[in-house]
Backbone as numpy.savetxt, mean C-alpha at the origin, in Angstrom:
# Nx Ny Nz CAx CAy CAz Cx Cy Cz
7.13 -3.41 -20.75 7.13 -4.32 -19.30 6.17 -4.87 -19.04
6.35 -6.31 -18.91 5.99 -6.95 -18.56 4.76 -7.12 -17.30
3.21 -6.60 -18.15 2.33 -6.13 -16.45 2.21 -7.64 -15.95
1.85 -8.97 -16.63 1.42 -9.94 -15.97 2.75 -9.95 -14.77
3.93 -10.18 -15.68 5.01 -10.73 -14.72 5.35 -10.05 -13.63
5.33 -8.77 -13.91 5.32 -7.42 -12.64 4.33 -7.61 -11.41
2.87 -8.03 -11.93 2.04 -7.81 -10.25 2.03 -9.57 -9.91
2.40 -10.64 -10.87 2.34 -11.60 -10.13 3.62 -11.81 -9.19
4.55 -11.39 -9.80 6.02 -11.36 -8.58 5.09 -10.35 -7.36
5.03 -9.15 -7.57 4.63 -8.09 -6.49 3.81 -8.93 -5.55
2.64 -9.81 -6.10 1.73 -10.44 -5.12 2.24 -12.01 -4.77
3.55 -12.51 -4.85 4.51 -13.59 -4.92 5.53 -12.58 -3.55
5.76 -11.44 -3.76 6.28 -11.23 -2.46 5.59 -10.72 -1.71
4.41 -10.16 -1.85 3.72 -10.10 -0.24 3.30 -11.07 0.39
3.28 -12.21 -0.35 2.44 -13.64 -0.26 3.47 -14.25 0.56
5.16 -14.33 -0.01 5.40 -14.85 0.87 6.35 -14.34 2.22
6.23 -13.03 2.19 6.91 -12.28 3.24 5.32 -12.36 4.11
4.20 -12.30 4.34 2.97 -12.84 4.73 3.44 -14.05 5.55
4.12 -15.10 4.55 4.09 -16.20 5.38 5.47 -15.99 6.21
6.08 -15.89 6.19 7.43 -15.69 6.86 7.27 -14.62 7.44
6.40 -14.19 7.88 6.24 -13.23 9.45 5.28 -14.37 10.60
4.08 -15.32 9.02 3.62 -16.01 10.42 4.44 -17.28 11.03
5.17 -17.50 9.79 6.37 -18.61 10.59 6.95 -18.54 11.83
7.64 -17.30 11.58 8.53 -16.47 12.06 7.86 -16.41 13.66
6.41 -16.01 13.84 5.37 -15.40 14.95 5.68 -13.69 15.49
6.69 -12.94 14.64 7.08 -11.83 15.38 7.92 -10.73 14.46
8.05 -9.57 14.47 8.53 -8.81 13.74 9.83 -9.05 13.12
10.25 -9.11 12.02 11.71 -9.88 12.01 13.24 -8.79 12.22
12.59 -7.28 12.41 13.48 -6.45 13.29 13.20 -6.13 14.52
13.06 -7.23 15.65 12.40 -7.00 17.00 12.70 -5.72 17.58
14.04 -5.61 17.59 14.80 -4.15 18.21 14.11 -3.01 17.67
14.04 -2.68 16.44 12.96 -1.67 15.71 11.43 -1.61 15.64
10.54 -2.78 16.03 9.77 -2.96 16.08 9.12 -1.89 17.08
7.51 -1.42 16.83 6.85 -0.75 17.93 5.33 -1.75 17.71
4.64 -1.17 19.04 3.52 -2.17 19.01 2.26 -1.16 18.17
1.36 -2.17 17.64 0.24 -1.20 17.07 -0.70 -1.37 17.74
-1.89 -0.01 18.16 -3.02 -0.33 18.45 -4.09 -1.27 17.25
-4.98 -1.31 17.70 -6.02 -1.85 16.97 -6.79 -0.63 16.23
-6.78 0.06 17.00 -6.90 1.22 16.39 -6.67 1.44 14.73
-5.02 1.53 15.08 -3.93 2.38 14.13 -3.98 0.91 13.34
-4.07 -0.14 13.36 -4.19 -1.20 12.73 -5.01 -0.87 12.31
-6.49 -1.04 12.24 -7.81 -0.87 11.42 -7.46 -0.06 10.29
-7.31 1.31 10.88 -7.17 2.21 9.82 -6.04 1.70 8.60
-4.83 1.56 9.06 -3.79 1.20 8.32 -4.17 0.02 7.03
-5.13 -0.75 7.76 -5.80 -1.65 6.47 -6.95 -1.35 5.89
-7.84 -0.37 6.32 -8.57 0.29 5.70 -7.69 1.09 4.59
-7.01 2.08 4.68 -6.15 3.06 3.90 -5.24 2.06 2.93
-5.15 0.70 3.15 -4.23 0.30 2.26 -5.12 -0.71 1.41
-6.05 -0.99 1.39 -7.38 -1.37 0.61 -7.97 -0.46 -0.28
-7.84 0.71 0.25 -8.43 1.65 -0.59 -7.43 2.13 -1.67
-5.73 1.76 -1.26 -5.23 2.43 -1.90 -4.85 0.91 -3.12
-5.49 -0.06 -2.74 -5.17 -1.31 -3.57 -6.44 -1.12 -4.49
-7.43 -0.45 -3.87 -8.56 0.19 -4.91 -8.31 0.04 -6.13
-8.01 1.75 -5.10 -7.50 2.10 -6.45 -6.48 2.16 -7.38
-5.69 1.17 -7.19 -4.86 0.68 -8.09 -5.60 -0.35 -9.17
-6.35 -1.27 -8.55 -7.12 -2.11 -9.57 -7.58 -1.29 -10.08
-8.51 -0.38 -9.88 -9.30 0.29 -10.80 -8.98 0.73 -12.10
-8.03 1.49 -11.77 -6.63 2.00 -13.12 -6.15 0.31 -13.80
-5.73 -0.48 -13.52 -4.67 -1.70 -13.98 -5.76 -2.65 -14.29
-6.89 -3.08 -13.23 -7.43 -4.31 -13.79 -8.81 -4.23 -13.87
-9.44 -2.89 -14.63 -10.36 -2.08 -14.74 -11.65 -3.45 -15.23
-11.34 -4.37 -16.00 -12.39 -5.17 -16.50 -12.87 -5.96 -15.16
-11.93 -6.06 -14.30 -12.35 -7.37 -12.77 -12.99 -6.51 -12.08
-12.63 -5.21 -11.89 -13.30 -4.16 -10.64 -14.70 -4.06 -11.42
-14.89 -3.60 -12.46 -16.06 -3.24 -12.88 -17.25 -4.56 -13.22
-16.38 -5.77 -13.36 -17.41 -7.00 -12.77 -18.00 -6.91 -11.45
-17.85 -6.02 -10.34 -18.45 -6.13 -9.30 -19.19 -5.09 -9.38
-21.19 -5.09 -9.59 -21.38 -4.31 -9.73 -21.14 -2.75 -8.69
-21.49 -2.45 -8.20 -21.28 -2.04 -6.53 -20.03 -0.98 -6.55
-18.73 -1.62 -7.63 -17.63 -1.09 -7.54 -17.66 -0.17 -8.99
-18.44 -0.27 -9.80 -18.50 0.34 -11.06 -18.45 1.88 -10.66
-18.91 2.33 -9.78 -19.00 3.80 -10.16 -18.29 4.54 -9.24
-17.22 4.41 -8.00 -15.95 4.43 -7.75 -14.93 4.43 -8.37
-15.27 3.29 -9.18 -13.86 2.94 -10.23 -13.82 4.02 -11.33
-14.95 4.06 -11.89 -14.96 5.42 -12.97 -14.18 6.23 -12.59
-14.93 6.94 -11.19 -14.13 7.79 -10.48 -12.86 8.49 -10.26
-12.16 6.93 -9.79 -11.17 7.09 -10.16 -10.21 6.79 -11.14
-10.68 6.12 -11.88 -10.04 6.35 -13.76 -10.32 7.35 -14.20
-10.93 8.79 -13.68 -11.67 10.06 -14.49 -10.10 10.87 -13.95
-9.39 10.28 -13.16 -8.21 11.38 -12.95 -8.48 12.86 -12.29
-9.34 12.94 -12.26 -9.82 14.42 -11.18 -9.49 14.34 -9.65
-10.46 15.20 -9.58 -10.29 15.52 -8.35 -11.13 14.67 -7.22
-11.96 13.90 -7.43 -11.70 12.80 -6.63 -11.19 11.99 -6.77
-10.61 11.03 -7.59 -9.46 10.57 -7.91 -8.27 10.46 -6.88
-7.65 11.75 -7.11 -6.48 12.31 -6.25 -6.82 12.21 -4.82
-8.11 12.50 -4.31 -8.94 12.48 -2.95 -8.58 11.19 -2.54
-9.01 10.15 -3.48 -9.09 8.78 -3.44 -7.64 8.12 -3.09
-6.74 8.64 -3.93 -5.08 8.24 -3.59 -4.73 8.97 -2.77
-5.20 10.44 -2.40 -4.49 11.23 -1.14 -4.56 11.05 0.14
-6.10 10.70 0.01 -6.23 10.53 1.83 -5.83 9.46 2.56
-6.28 8.25 1.58 -6.08 7.30 2.10 -3.88 6.75 2.38
-3.63 7.37 1.17 -2.05 7.68 1.65 -1.37 8.37 2.61
-2.13 9.34 3.10 -1.51 10.27 4.21 -2.00 9.31 5.90
-3.28 9.02 5.08 -4.05 8.38 6.35 -3.11 6.91 6.95
-2.50 6.39 6.15 -1.65 5.51 6.60 -0.45 5.69 6.71
0.22 7.19 6.00 1.50 6.94 6.96 1.11 7.54 8.49
-0.37 8.52 8.92 -0.52 8.43 10.34 -0.75 7.45 11.12
-1.26 6.47 10.51 -2.00 4.96 11.33 -0.67 4.34 11.33
0.22 4.77 11.11 1.88 4.16 11.02 3.04 5.12 12.01
2.66 6.37 12.39 3.62 7.20 13.03 4.36 6.52 13.41
4.24 5.77 13.77 5.41 5.43 15.29 6.31 4.56 14.68
6.63 3.82 13.67 7.19 3.19 12.94 8.94 3.75 12.96
9.49 2.99 12.94 10.99 3.87 12.86 11.40 4.47 11.75
11.58 5.47 12.08 11.54 7.02 10.77 12.47 6.54 9.59
13.16 5.76 9.46 13.53 6.17 8.33 12.90 5.30 7.36
12.07 4.18 8.12 11.26 3.61 7.27 10.39 4.51 6.54
9.65 4.79 7.50 8.12 5.55 7.31 8.43 6.62 6.68
9.92 7.61 6.79 10.27 8.68 5.04 10.15 7.72 4.11
10.63 6.58 4.10 10.86 5.79 2.80 9.28 5.79 2.48
8.79 5.26 2.93 7.13 4.82 2.52 6.36 6.69 2.19
6.72 7.59 2.95 6.32 9.08 2.42 6.82 8.82 1.35
7.71 9.17 1.00 8.63 9.77 0.02 8.13 8.65 -1.45
8.11 7.52 -1.20 7.61 6.18 -2.45 6.24 6.68 -2.48
5.13 7.28 -1.62 3.75 7.20 -1.78 3.77 8.27 -2.41
4.84 9.75 -2.41 4.37 11.12 -3.31 5.12 10.68 -4.16
5.80 9.25 -4.70 6.30 9.45 -6.23 5.19 8.58 -6.39
4.84 7.74 -5.67 3.58 7.35 -6.68 2.72 7.66 -7.36
1.78 9.00 -6.40 0.89 9.90 -6.35 1.50 11.13 -8.05
2.85 11.36 -7.77 3.19 12.27 -8.87 3.10 11.66 -10.12
3.64 10.23 -10.21 4.22 10.17 -11.66 2.48 9.42 -12.03
1.30 9.66 -10.87 0.14 9.24 -11.58 -0.30 10.05 -11.91
-0.56 11.67 -11.29 -1.17 12.52 -11.80 -0.51 13.63 -12.33
1.15 13.20 -13.36 1.50 14.07 -13.59 2.10 13.39 -14.86
2.71 13.93 -16.07 3.00 13.07 -17.25 4.38 12.59 -17.05
3.95 11.16 -16.73 5.33 10.61 -16.55 4.89 9.30 -17.79
5.93 8.49 -18.19 5.91 7.70 -18.48 5.64 6.32 -17.48
4.49 5.53 -18.39 3.78 4.14 -17.23 5.22 3.19 -16.80
5.84 3.62 -17.24 7.63 2.34 -16.70 7.72 3.36 -15.77
7.89 4.43 -15.51 8.14 5.56 -14.20 7.14 5.01 -13.22
6.31 5.13 -13.28 5.10 5.21 -12.52 5.05 3.45 -11.87
4.88 2.60 -12.70 5.44 1.31 -12.37 6.45 0.82 -11.41
7.75 1.57 -11.76 8.50 1.51 -10.94 8.30 1.99 -9.11
7.76 3.15 -9.10 7.18 3.07 -7.67 6.44 2.72 -7.40
5.13 2.19 -8.11 4.58 1.12 -7.27 4.70 0.07 -7.07
5.83 -0.64 -7.39 6.88 -1.77 -7.54 7.63 -1.20 -5.67
8.26 0.25 -5.84 8.42 0.00 -4.68 7.78 0.74 -3.23
6.54 0.79 -3.72 5.67 1.25 -2.37 4.89 -0.46 -2.29
4.91 -1.56 -3.06 3.99 -3.05 -2.77 5.83 -3.18 -1.74
6.48 -3.16 -2.29 7.82 -3.92 -1.05 7.79 -3.38 -0.20
8.18 -1.83 0.09 7.87 -1.13 1.73 6.69 -1.46 2.35
5.50 -1.42 1.45 4.18 -1.35 2.43 4.29 -2.70 2.91
5.06 -3.50 2.31 4.94 -4.98 3.09 5.79 -5.29 3.72
6.97 -4.44 3.64 7.85 -5.07 4.75 8.10 -4.16 6.24
7.39 -3.52 5.89 6.82 -2.53 6.90 5.68 -3.47 7.86
4.92 -3.80 7.86 4.63 -4.77 8.69 5.01 -5.99 8.80
5.90 -6.55 7.94 6.77 -7.74 8.09 7.58 -7.69 9.57
8.10 -6.37 8.96 9.63 -6.31 10.06 9.16 -5.26 11.17
8.19 -4.18 10.94 8.51 -3.53 12.44 7.35 -3.50 12.81
6.25 -3.94 12.83 5.23 -3.77 13.49 4.77 -5.46 14.53
4.66 -4.74 15.61 3.92 -5.58 16.37 2.47 -5.59 17.44
1.47 -6.37 17.32 0.26 -6.28 17.68 0.30 -5.69 19.03
-0.86 -5.26 19.61 -1.20 -4.82 21.13 -0.50 -5.99 21.95
-1.66 -7.55 21.90 -0.72 -8.38 22.71 0.79 -8.98 23.09
1.13 -8.33 21.57 2.48 -8.51 21.66 3.77 -7.45 22.77
3.07 -6.76 22.91 3.74 -5.56 23.60 3.82 -5.31 24.68
2.99 -6.13 25.41 3.31 -6.48 26.67 3.99 -6.78 27.35
C-alpha cells in the first residue's frame, strides 16, 4: 500500500469536508443533526487530537520526535504496552462520550470502527488491515462533524 498516497488522500478528504462545511455554514444532514455544547465540542477536539497524536507517533515518528517535548510520550505510544493502550482507548471512549447525542447509526459506526482500529493495532493483523480501519475512522470521524453537528448558537 502506498502510504504517502493514502495519508495525502485522507488529509485532502478532511480538508475538503471542512471547506464544504464552512461554505454551507450548517450540518449537511440538517434533520439528523444535533447541537453540541462547548464542553462536548472541546472534549471531542482534545480526544481527536490525542488520537491523531497516537497515529502520528506510530506512522510519522521522525516528524513527531523532532518536537522535543513529544519524544517521551511518542516513545510510550510506540512501545505498544499498557500506556500505549490507555493513550488509544481512553481518547476513543471519550470521543464517543462527547458525541453521545449524535444520530445513533453514525455513533455505532464510529464505535465499531474505533474498536476495529484498536484491535488491528494491538493484535497481530497485517498493516494493510489496520490501514483500512484507519481510513474508515478518518472518513467517519470527518463526516460526523460535517454532516451531523451544530454548534450551541445554531441550536437556539
